[in-house]
mmCIF file of C-alpha atoms in Angstrom:
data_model
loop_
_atom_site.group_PDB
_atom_site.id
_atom_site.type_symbol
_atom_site.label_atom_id
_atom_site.label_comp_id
_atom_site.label_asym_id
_atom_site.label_seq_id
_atom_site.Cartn_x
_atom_site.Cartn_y
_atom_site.Cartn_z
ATOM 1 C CA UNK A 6 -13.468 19.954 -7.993
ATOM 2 C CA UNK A 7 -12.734 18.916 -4.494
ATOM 3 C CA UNK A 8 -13.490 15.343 -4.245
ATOM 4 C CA UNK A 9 -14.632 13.162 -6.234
ATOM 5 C CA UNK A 10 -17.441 9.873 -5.784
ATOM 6 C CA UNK A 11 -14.268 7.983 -5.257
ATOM 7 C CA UNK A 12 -13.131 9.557 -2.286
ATOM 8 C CA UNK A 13 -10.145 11.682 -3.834
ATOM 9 C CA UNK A 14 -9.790 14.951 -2.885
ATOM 10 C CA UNK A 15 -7.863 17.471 -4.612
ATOM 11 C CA UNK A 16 -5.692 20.335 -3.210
ATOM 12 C CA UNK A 17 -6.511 24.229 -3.396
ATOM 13 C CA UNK A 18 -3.956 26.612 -4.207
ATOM 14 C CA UNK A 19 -2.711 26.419 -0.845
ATOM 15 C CA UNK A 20 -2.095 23.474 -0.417
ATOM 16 C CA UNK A 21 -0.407 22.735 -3.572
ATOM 17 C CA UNK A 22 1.834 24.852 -2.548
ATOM 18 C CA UNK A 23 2.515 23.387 0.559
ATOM 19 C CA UNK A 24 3.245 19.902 -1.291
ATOM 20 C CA UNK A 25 5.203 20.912 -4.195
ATOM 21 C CA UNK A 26 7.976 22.324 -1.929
ATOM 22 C CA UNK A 27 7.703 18.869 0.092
ATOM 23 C CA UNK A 28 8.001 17.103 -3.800
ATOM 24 C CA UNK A 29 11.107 19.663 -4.428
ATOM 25 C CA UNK A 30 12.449 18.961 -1.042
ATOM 26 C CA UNK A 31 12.541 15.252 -1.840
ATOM 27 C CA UNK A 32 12.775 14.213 2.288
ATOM 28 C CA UNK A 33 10.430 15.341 5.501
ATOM 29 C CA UNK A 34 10.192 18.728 6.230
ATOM 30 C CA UNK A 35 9.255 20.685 9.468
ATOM 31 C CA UNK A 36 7.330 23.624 8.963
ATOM 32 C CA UNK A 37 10.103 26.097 9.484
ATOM 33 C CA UNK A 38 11.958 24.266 6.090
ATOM 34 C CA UNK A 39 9.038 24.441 4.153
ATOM 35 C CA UNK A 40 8.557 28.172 4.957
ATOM 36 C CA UNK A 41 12.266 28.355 4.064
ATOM 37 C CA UNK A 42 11.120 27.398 0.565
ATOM 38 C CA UNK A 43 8.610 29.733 0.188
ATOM 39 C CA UNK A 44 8.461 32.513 -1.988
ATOM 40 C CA UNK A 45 8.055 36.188 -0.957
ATOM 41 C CA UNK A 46 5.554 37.558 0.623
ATOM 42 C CA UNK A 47 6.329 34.325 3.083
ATOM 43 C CA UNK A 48 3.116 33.246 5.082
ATOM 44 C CA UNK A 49 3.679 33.428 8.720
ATOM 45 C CA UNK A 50 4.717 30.498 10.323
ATOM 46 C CA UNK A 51 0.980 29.500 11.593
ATOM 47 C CA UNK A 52 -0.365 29.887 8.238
ATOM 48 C CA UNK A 53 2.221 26.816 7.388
ATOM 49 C CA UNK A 54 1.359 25.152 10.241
ATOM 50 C CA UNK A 55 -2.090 24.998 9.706
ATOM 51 C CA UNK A 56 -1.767 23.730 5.731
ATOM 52 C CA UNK A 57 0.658 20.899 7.244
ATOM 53 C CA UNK A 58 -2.380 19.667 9.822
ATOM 54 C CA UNK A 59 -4.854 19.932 7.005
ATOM 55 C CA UNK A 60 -2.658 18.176 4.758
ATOM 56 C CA UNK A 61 -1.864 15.787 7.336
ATOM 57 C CA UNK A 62 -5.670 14.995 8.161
ATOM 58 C CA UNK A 63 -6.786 14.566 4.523
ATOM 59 C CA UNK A 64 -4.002 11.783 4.168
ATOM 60 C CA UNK A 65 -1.440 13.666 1.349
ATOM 61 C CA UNK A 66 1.457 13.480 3.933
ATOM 62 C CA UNK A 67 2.479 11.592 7.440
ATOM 63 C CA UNK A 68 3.570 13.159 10.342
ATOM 64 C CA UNK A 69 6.552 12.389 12.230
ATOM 65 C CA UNK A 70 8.813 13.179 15.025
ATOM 66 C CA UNK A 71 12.572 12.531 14.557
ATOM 67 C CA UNK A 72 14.852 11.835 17.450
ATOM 68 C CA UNK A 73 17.014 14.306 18.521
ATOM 69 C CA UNK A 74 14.221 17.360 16.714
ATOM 70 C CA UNK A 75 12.239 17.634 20.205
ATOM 71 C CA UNK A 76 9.312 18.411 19.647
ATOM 72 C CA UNK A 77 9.383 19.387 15.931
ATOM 73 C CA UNK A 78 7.011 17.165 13.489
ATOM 74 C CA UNK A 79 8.400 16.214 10.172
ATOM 75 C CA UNK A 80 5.581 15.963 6.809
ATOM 76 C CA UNK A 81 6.749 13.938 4.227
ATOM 77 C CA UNK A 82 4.563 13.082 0.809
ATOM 78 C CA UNK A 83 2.297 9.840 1.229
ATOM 79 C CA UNK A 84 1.934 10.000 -2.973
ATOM 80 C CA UNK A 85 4.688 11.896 -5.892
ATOM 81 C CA UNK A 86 3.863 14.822 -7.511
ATOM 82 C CA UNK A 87 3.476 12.024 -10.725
ATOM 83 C CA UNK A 88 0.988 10.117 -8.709
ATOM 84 C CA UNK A 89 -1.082 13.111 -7.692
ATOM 85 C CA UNK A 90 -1.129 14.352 -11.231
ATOM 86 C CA UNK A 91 -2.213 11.416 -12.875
ATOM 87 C CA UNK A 92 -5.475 11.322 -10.527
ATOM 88 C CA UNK A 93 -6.117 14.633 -11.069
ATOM 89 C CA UNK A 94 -6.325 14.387 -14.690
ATOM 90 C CA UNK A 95 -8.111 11.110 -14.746
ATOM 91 C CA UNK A 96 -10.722 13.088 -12.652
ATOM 92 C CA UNK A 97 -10.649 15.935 -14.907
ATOM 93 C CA UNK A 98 -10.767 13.229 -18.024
ATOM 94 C CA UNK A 99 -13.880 11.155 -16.753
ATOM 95 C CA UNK A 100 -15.837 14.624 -15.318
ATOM 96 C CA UNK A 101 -15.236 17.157 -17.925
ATOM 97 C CA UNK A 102 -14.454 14.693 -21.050
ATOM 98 C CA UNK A 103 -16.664 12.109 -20.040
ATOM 99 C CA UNK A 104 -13.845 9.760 -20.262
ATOM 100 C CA UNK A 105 -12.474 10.507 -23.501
ATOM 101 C CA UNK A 106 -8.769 10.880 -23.842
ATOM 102 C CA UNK A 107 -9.727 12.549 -27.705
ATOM 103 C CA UNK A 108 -11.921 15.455 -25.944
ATOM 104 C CA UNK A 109 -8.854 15.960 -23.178
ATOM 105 C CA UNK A 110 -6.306 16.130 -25.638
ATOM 106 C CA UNK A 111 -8.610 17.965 -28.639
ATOM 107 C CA UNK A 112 -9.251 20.476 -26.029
ATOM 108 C CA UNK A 113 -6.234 21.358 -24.856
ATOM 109 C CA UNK A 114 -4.901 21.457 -28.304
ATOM 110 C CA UNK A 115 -7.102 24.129 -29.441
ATOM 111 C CA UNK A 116 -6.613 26.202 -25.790
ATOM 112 C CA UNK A 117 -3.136 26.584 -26.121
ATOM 113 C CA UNK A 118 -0.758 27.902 -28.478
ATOM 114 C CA UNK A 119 1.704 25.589 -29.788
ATOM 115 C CA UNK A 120 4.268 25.905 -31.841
ATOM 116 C CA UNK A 121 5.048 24.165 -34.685
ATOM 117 C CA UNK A 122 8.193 22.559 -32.965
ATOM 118 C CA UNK A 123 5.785 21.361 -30.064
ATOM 119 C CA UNK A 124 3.730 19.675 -32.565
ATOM 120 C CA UNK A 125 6.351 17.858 -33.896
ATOM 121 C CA UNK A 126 7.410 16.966 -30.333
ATOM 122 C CA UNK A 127 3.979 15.550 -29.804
ATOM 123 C CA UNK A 128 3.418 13.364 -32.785
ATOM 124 C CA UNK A 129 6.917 11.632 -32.467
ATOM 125 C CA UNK A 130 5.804 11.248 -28.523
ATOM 126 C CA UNK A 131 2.508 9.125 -29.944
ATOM 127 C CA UNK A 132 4.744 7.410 -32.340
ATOM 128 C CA UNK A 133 6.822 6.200 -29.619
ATOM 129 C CA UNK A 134 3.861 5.001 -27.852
ATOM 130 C CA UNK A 135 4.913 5.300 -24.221
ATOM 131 C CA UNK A 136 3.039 2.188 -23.550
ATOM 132 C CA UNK A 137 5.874 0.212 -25.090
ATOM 133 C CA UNK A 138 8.150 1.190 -22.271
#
């Protein structure tokens, strides 16, 4: 899934990467920060670079320069991690569910392996309702 009729595009691997260190980071980060984040084997510094311009050009985060940073450019989130999650699934909800929340959530129910506890956790979660906030 890349993008979708609508226009919205997910990330690969990559760049999810790229963006949840910016979402950890909470504030604008210049490449050399991000890389900071990263986990070993680091990426070289290009390989950053590059995500950050992609990232940039498909309109997940702005680009900035800072005064007194020279020349450096600063990427900061345009959407949350929350926000970005909740049009992923609604993609993956209308295109492999065809829009059923009962398919989504009978699906992933039999995929993974939860524990009684988790169960529990679940059912008093719908008997809150969430939508009562």
């Amino acid at each position: 899934m890349r993008k979708s009729k609508e226009g919205f595009t997910t990330l690969t691997r990559s760049e999810s990467e790229v963006m949840n260190i910016l979402w950890d980071l909470g504030k604008g980060a210049n490449v050399r920060q991000v890389l900071e984040h990263y986990p070993d084997p680091k990426p070289a510094y290009t390989t950053v670079a590059t995500f950050l311009k992609i990232l940039h050009q498909k309109g997940f985060v702005n680009c900035e320069r800072r005064e007194n940073a020279g020349k450096l450019n600063f990427y900061k989130p345009l959407l949350t991690r929350q926000e970005y999650t909740r049009k992923v699934m609604l993609e993956v909800k209308k295109d492999l569910f065809s829009g059923s929340v009962k398919s989504l959530v009978n699906f992933l129910f039999k995929e993974e392996e939860l524990s009684a506890d988790e169960i529990r956790e679940l059912l008093e979660m719908i008997e809150r309702n969430p939508n009562d906030n």
